[in-house]
């Protein structure tokens, strides 16, 4: 080993632990500087999850040329800017850069010539040529806008070929519908044409990790190198300009004005009045109960809702009333740091403190602290902090705030280890899954897990459009091609000189001809699949042995599935062009142009010449030409108001030429071709990283919102563990039962079906259960509360109660022990012995005492007898379908749909719920994977695993490509039954001794393997690493055969030094 100093420009590997995904170690170019700390661009902090508060990182220097080549090609930062978890950009603008570019692109940001030249000089340190754009204002002083400076980040000079065309909504965009995108209030709609920013403010939504952002568009429409160069220019210019601009936060930024304090006090008074009214209703028994809750639970739910809405209202008020240039508001609006909630906590109030998803519990005798009265329910006594960080907290508020913050700290410390272990199990289970040359996804042993990866053979990092949620998604909803953005780029390209616009029918004919099978055969990846399938050269793992011992090939269906996905894309492309043709025809009709006129080259040339003649004729003198031209135009008849230049502009607006449409079609087909997966891709490892890394982030994010109920992670990580462990007993089994179509509109029908499902005990519906003693016998009389039964719509009679008592085995009663009276009473006698000896014993005092104790035993057990419903269902709640419910019927025309009801059932027994009369079994769902497998089969269990994980991740705003969820669900179910990702499930999935020994219980696996003389083929990832063998993934998937040319006579080596 030769020790030498690190040279400038060498490739190094940078790593931060915990390494939760592959972007936690990437390759950089070293820049040797003075000092003893590592420094790197802040835009790359996100992949490492790094900050600058004392983080420690590792630096590795590759020594061989092979290692340097692999690091430069596979691990370079520019090649890992897109995360395979969701296809979003991980390397993007952050924090101060977002604030600076937000302020730069404001409408009122202008620079003089000197200021603009100084700003532009910071772009490249005089290392590249920059063309200054013309000023936006000429008189009285030439002024340039901040948008022009930002446009130079994309295209500093005319020699750069970076032409960005995109449209996106900024975070300040108005939620009201608008017609003209360029005139949106707050300048909230971003329009970029040929790298020129027409309008809009850039912020986190357009410069962050979003797929609609500028960094993502540069990555996709150009190259990763251009995206990295843009970010490099951004960091240099924004850092230097922001330092010179001066931006800081002080007490004046969090000091509320008098009007804000008055409005806060008024909101507080209103909310406290509502809370006092609710408490009074609770004490008087007039509080309206929430579905499935008692009075105390209903009060807590109502109070929590009122106090949460108070906090949100105060936060919105702070945002509305703070001045536009307030530092905290600028940081929050730009997305650099913080939110309206943080502003509200600093200025107005902290809000309700929460422990375990509820208000502060009563730790003392019926109170939270000894200073409060017993059974106090008011906001201050249950943890509502009305003070702000500016004013300071009182002693009790500080105590409650520490309780809420402690929960976040414990959650961060404890659950991090749980998610780490969960990710390790996922990685061990999925590490050897790879895409083979026949498009199947297989384990190292050759077992097929998926016939086609993701049902479409597309790379998750290349997908741009996931337009539908997982439950309603189809192949046509998932596309790697942004057709709308390609259309913008195509129409922004200057047409060929003399080229006419296409008629709508010509556009349709052109796209039909372009997507014919013989045209797309060489562009789309299915061509290679068809050749492989029909060539008869199938893989050995795709063959089967027949009954006679003969070998036959098995068509695994991969080619057909990929063909279906490509057909869906081609159909979508055709429909898109058809829609563009119709839109152009409608636009021409609206503008008064002939929809069937192609705007030929001659027409365009004539209009251009006429426009020039009009300008020369109508403008003899420049100072008054503009006014005179519009005066003349105003005096003309309406049919003649358009000049030739205006007519030319309209013609260019409402047309698309053949070269533009051909460019669009070629780019769309080529981009789809590039998005296909390659054989050898380690899709299993990517899925494990993608699923495990955000689970840890879900836990760690709670630290930043300590004590806020709506942001605490309560069920996220435990729910993910339940699903991937395939737990037989879950914490909250929930079944959603939808009623038959004719019944779901009537609430009474829902109550009747609820009574059939919910477990009803005898003690809940009877008026009394009392002992009756007479001179001859003793028994228990039961009378039902018929008024309560009618209110609850329960079909319970004396006969059904008698049958239920006899069915209860714990009572040990026979038919003769339970009788009915004419008045509807149920008579239950103590069980008697039939033998003569027992009858004699019953005559004495001891026998009567035994009868008494039996009667007392029956009286204690009878209230718990189940008289109606499913025994395992503890509660059923009637709920109204919300507007987002996928089963809700829409109203006709402008009329709203009537209320529609369904049942939310807590408990097991999905099969019995589906069989209940009035329940629609085709729309009944359960969140219990094992129960779904038992009732509906393995395919339904696979779908349920995917939907449950998708729901958990989306609940916390974490985007996840559904291909990773599909792969995990297939791994858990491909053997015909649901296997959990646990030590027991992995034992059933894997056969390798070394792999199992490297996971858990190492001595046991090695001892059993030695005793039974087991053989390990060393074909998986863990085994190959242990034995030092190349891993059969990526470039190790194939092997090369080489036949060396052996010389006929031995070759003599020449001497290095000749003597003489």
Short mmCIF file of C-alpha atoms in Angstrom, two decimals, residues 191-383:
data_model
loop_
_atom_site.label_atom_id
_atom_site.label_comp_id
_atom_site.label_asym_id
_atom_site.label_seq_id
_atom_site.Cartn_x
_atom_site.Cartn_y
_atom_site.Cartn_z
CA UNK A 191 -44.79 29.38 -17.40
CA UNK A 192 -41.39 28.72 -18.98
CA UNK A 193 -40.96 28.80 -22.77
CA UNK A 194 -37.62 27.98 -24.35
CA UNK A 195 -35.85 28.62 -21.01
CA UNK A 196 -37.47 32.06 -20.64
CA UNK A 197 -39.58 32.59 -17.50
CA UNK A 198 -42.76 34.23 -18.77
CA UNK A 199 -44.49 34.51 -15.38
CA UNK A 200 -44.61 32.89 -11.98
CA UNK A 201 -42.70 32.74 -8.71
CA UNK A 202 -40.27 29.89 -8.14
CA UNK A 203 -40.47 28.14 -4.76
CA UNK A 204 -40.23 24.65 -3.31
CA UNK A 205 -43.10 23.40 -5.44
CA UNK A 206 -41.29 24.34 -8.65
CA UNK A 207 -37.65 24.06 -7.53
CA UNK A 208 -37.93 21.20 -5.04
CA UNK A 209 -38.28 17.45 -5.43
CA UNK A 210 -41.67 17.47 -7.14
CA UNK A 211 -42.11 15.85 -10.55
CA UNK A 212 -43.56 19.16 -11.73
CA UNK A 213 -40.39 20.97 -10.65
CA UNK A 214 -37.70 22.55 -12.78
CA UNK A 215 -34.89 20.25 -11.60
CA UNK A 216 -36.92 17.19 -12.50
CA UNK A 217 -37.75 18.57 -15.95
CA UNK A 218 -34.06 19.25 -16.60
CA UNK A 219 -33.23 15.69 -15.60
CA UNK A 220 -35.87 14.20 -17.87
CA UNK A 221 -35.90 16.45 -20.92
CA UNK A 222 -32.16 17.07 -21.04
CA UNK A 223 -29.43 15.34 -19.04
CA UNK A 224 -28.37 14.90 -15.45
CA UNK A 225 -25.29 16.97 -16.23
CA UNK A 226 -27.44 19.96 -17.23
CA UNK A 227 -29.52 19.62 -14.06
CA UNK A 228 -26.34 19.52 -11.95
CA UNK A 229 -24.92 22.56 -13.77
CA UNK A 230 -28.14 24.48 -13.15
CA UNK A 231 -28.04 23.66 -9.44
CA UNK A 232 -24.36 24.60 -9.28
CA UNK A 233 -25.10 28.01 -10.83
CA UNK A 234 -28.09 28.40 -8.52
CA UNK A 235 -26.07 27.78 -5.36
CA UNK A 236 -23.35 30.23 -6.35
CA UNK A 237 -25.63 33.04 -7.46
CA UNK A 238 -28.21 32.69 -4.68
CA UNK A 239 -25.65 32.39 -1.90
CA UNK A 240 -23.74 35.51 -2.95
CA UNK A 241 -26.80 37.61 -3.78
CA UNK A 242 -28.60 36.53 -0.59
CA UNK A 243 -25.58 37.48 1.51
CA UNK A 244 -25.48 40.89 -0.11
CA UNK A 245 -29.28 41.26 0.13
CA UNK A 246 -29.30 40.59 3.87
CA UNK A 247 -31.91 38.25 5.28
CA UNK A 248 -32.34 37.42 8.96
CA UNK A 249 -35.05 36.77 11.51
CA UNK A 250 -35.54 38.79 14.65
CA UNK A 251 -38.06 39.59 17.34
CA UNK A 252 -39.82 42.07 15.10
CA UNK A 253 -40.73 39.23 12.74
CA UNK A 254 -42.58 37.31 15.46
CA UNK A 255 -44.08 40.29 17.29
CA UNK A 256 -47.77 40.53 16.41
CA UNK A 257 -49.37 43.84 15.55
CA UNK A 258 -52.22 45.19 17.65
CA UNK A 259 -54.85 44.12 15.11
CA UNK A 260 -53.42 40.59 15.16
CA UNK A 261 -53.55 40.44 18.95
CA UNK A 262 -57.17 41.66 18.96
CA UNK A 263 -58.19 39.08 16.34
CA UNK A 264 -56.39 36.33 18.28
CA UNK A 265 -58.20 37.25 21.49
CA UNK A 266 -61.53 37.20 19.69
CA UNK A 267 -60.89 33.76 18.20
CA UNK A 268 -59.80 32.44 21.59
CA UNK A 269 -62.94 33.80 23.26
CA UNK A 270 -65.18 32.19 20.65
CA UNK A 271 -63.46 28.81 20.91
CA UNK A 272 -63.48 28.83 24.72
CA UNK A 273 -67.20 29.70 24.63
CA UNK A 274 -67.87 26.67 22.41
CA UNK A 275 -65.89 24.46 24.79
CA UNK A 276 -67.82 25.76 27.83
CA UNK A 277 -71.09 25.08 26.02
CA UNK A 278 -70.02 21.53 25.20
CA UNK A 279 -69.00 20.89 28.83
CA UNK A 280 -72.37 22.20 30.04
CA UNK A 281 -74.22 19.94 27.61
CA UNK A 282 -72.13 17.02 28.85
CA UNK A 283 -72.97 17.72 32.48
CA UNK A 284 -76.69 18.06 31.70
CA UNK A 285 -76.77 14.93 29.50
CA UNK A 286 -77.74 16.86 26.35
CA UNK A 287 -74.52 16.26 24.41
CA UNK A 288 -75.08 14.66 21.01
CA UNK A 289 -73.17 11.39 20.88
CA UNK A 290 -70.74 10.68 18.09
CA UNK A 291 -71.16 7.39 16.19
CA UNK A 292 -69.84 4.52 18.30
CA UNK A 293 -68.85 6.73 21.26
CA UNK A 294 -70.18 7.33 24.74
CA UNK A 295 -70.70 10.78 26.27
CA UNK A 296 -67.13 11.19 27.57
CA UNK A 297 -65.59 10.06 24.27
CA UNK A 298 -67.94 12.32 22.31
CA UNK A 299 -66.96 15.29 24.48
CA UNK A 300 -63.25 14.61 23.93
CA UNK A 301 -63.75 14.32 20.17
CA UNK A 302 -65.75 17.55 19.99
CA UNK A 303 -63.31 19.47 22.21
CA UNK A 304 -60.32 18.24 20.23
CA UNK A 305 -61.97 19.31 16.98
CA UNK A 306 -62.77 22.79 18.30
CA UNK A 307 -59.25 23.34 19.65
CA UNK A 308 -57.54 22.01 16.51
CA UNK A 309 -59.68 24.28 14.34
CA UNK A 310 -58.73 27.16 16.66
CA UNK A 311 -55.04 26.49 16.13
CA UNK A 312 -55.52 26.30 12.35
CA UNK A 313 -57.61 29.47 12.30
CA UNK A 314 -54.99 31.34 14.30
CA UNK A 315 -52.25 30.10 11.96
CA UNK A 316 -54.17 31.19 8.85
CA UNK A 317 -54.85 34.56 10.48
CA UNK A 318 -51.14 35.06 11.17
CA UNK A 319 -50.31 34.28 7.54
CA UNK A 320 -52.97 36.68 6.27
CA UNK A 321 -52.13 39.59 8.57
CA UNK A 322 -48.33 39.46 8.55
CA UNK A 323 -46.61 41.80 6.07
CA UNK A 324 -45.48 40.28 2.80
CA UNK A 325 -41.77 40.71 3.53
CA UNK A 326 -41.91 39.18 7.02
CA UNK A 327 -38.96 36.79 7.32
CA UNK A 328 -40.89 33.91 8.88
CA UNK A 329 -43.65 34.27 6.30
CA UNK A 330 -41.16 34.34 3.42
CA UNK A 331 -39.46 31.17 4.65
CA UNK A 332 -42.78 29.42 5.15
CA UNK A 333 -44.31 30.48 1.83
CA UNK A 334 -41.22 29.64 -0.19
CA UNK A 335 -41.04 26.20 1.42
CA UNK A 336 -37.51 26.78 2.73
CA UNK A 337 -38.36 26.07 6.36
CA UNK A 338 -41.34 25.99 8.67
CA UNK A 339 -45.06 26.23 8.08
CA UNK A 340 -48.08 28.25 9.15
CA UNK A 341 -48.27 26.03 12.24
CA UNK A 342 -44.78 27.08 13.33
CA UNK A 343 -45.63 30.75 12.77
CA UNK A 344 -48.76 30.33 14.85
CA UNK A 345 -46.78 28.71 17.68
CA UNK A 346 -44.23 31.53 17.72
CA UNK A 347 -46.70 34.41 17.48
CA UNK A 348 -50.13 33.33 18.72
CA UNK A 349 -50.50 30.01 20.58
CA UNK A 350 -48.92 26.56 20.79
CA UNK A 351 -52.19 24.67 20.60
CA UNK A 352 -53.41 21.44 22.15
CA UNK A 353 -50.70 19.17 23.59
CA UNK A 354 -51.31 15.52 22.86
CA UNK A 355 -50.08 12.27 24.40
CA UNK A 356 -50.91 9.00 22.62
CA UNK A 357 -53.27 10.79 20.27
CA UNK A 358 -55.45 12.18 23.08
CA UNK A 359 -55.54 15.21 25.32
CA UNK A 360 -53.40 15.13 28.47
CA UNK A 361 -54.56 12.15 30.57
CA UNK A 362 -55.58 12.43 34.20
CA UNK A 363 -52.45 11.36 36.02
CA UNK A 364 -53.77 12.23 39.49
CA UNK A 365 -57.16 11.48 41.02
CA UNK A 366 -59.60 12.64 38.30
CA UNK A 367 -57.37 15.54 37.27
CA UNK A 368 -54.23 16.26 35.27
CA UNK A 369 -52.51 18.31 38.00
CA UNK A 370 -53.41 18.90 41.64
CA UNK A 371 -54.09 22.61 41.03
CA UNK A 372 -57.11 21.85 38.84
CA UNK A 373 -60.57 20.82 40.15
CA UNK A 374 -61.62 17.19 39.96
CA UNK A 375 -63.15 16.07 36.64
CA UNK A 376 -62.17 19.37 35.00
CA UNK A 377 -62.63 19.22 31.20
CA UNK A 378 -61.84 22.80 30.21
CA UNK A 379 -59.01 23.42 27.67
CA UNK A 380 -56.46 24.75 30.17
CA UNK A 381 -56.89 21.75 32.47
CA UNK A 382 -56.44 19.23 29.64
CA UNK A 383 -53.28 20.56 28.05
#
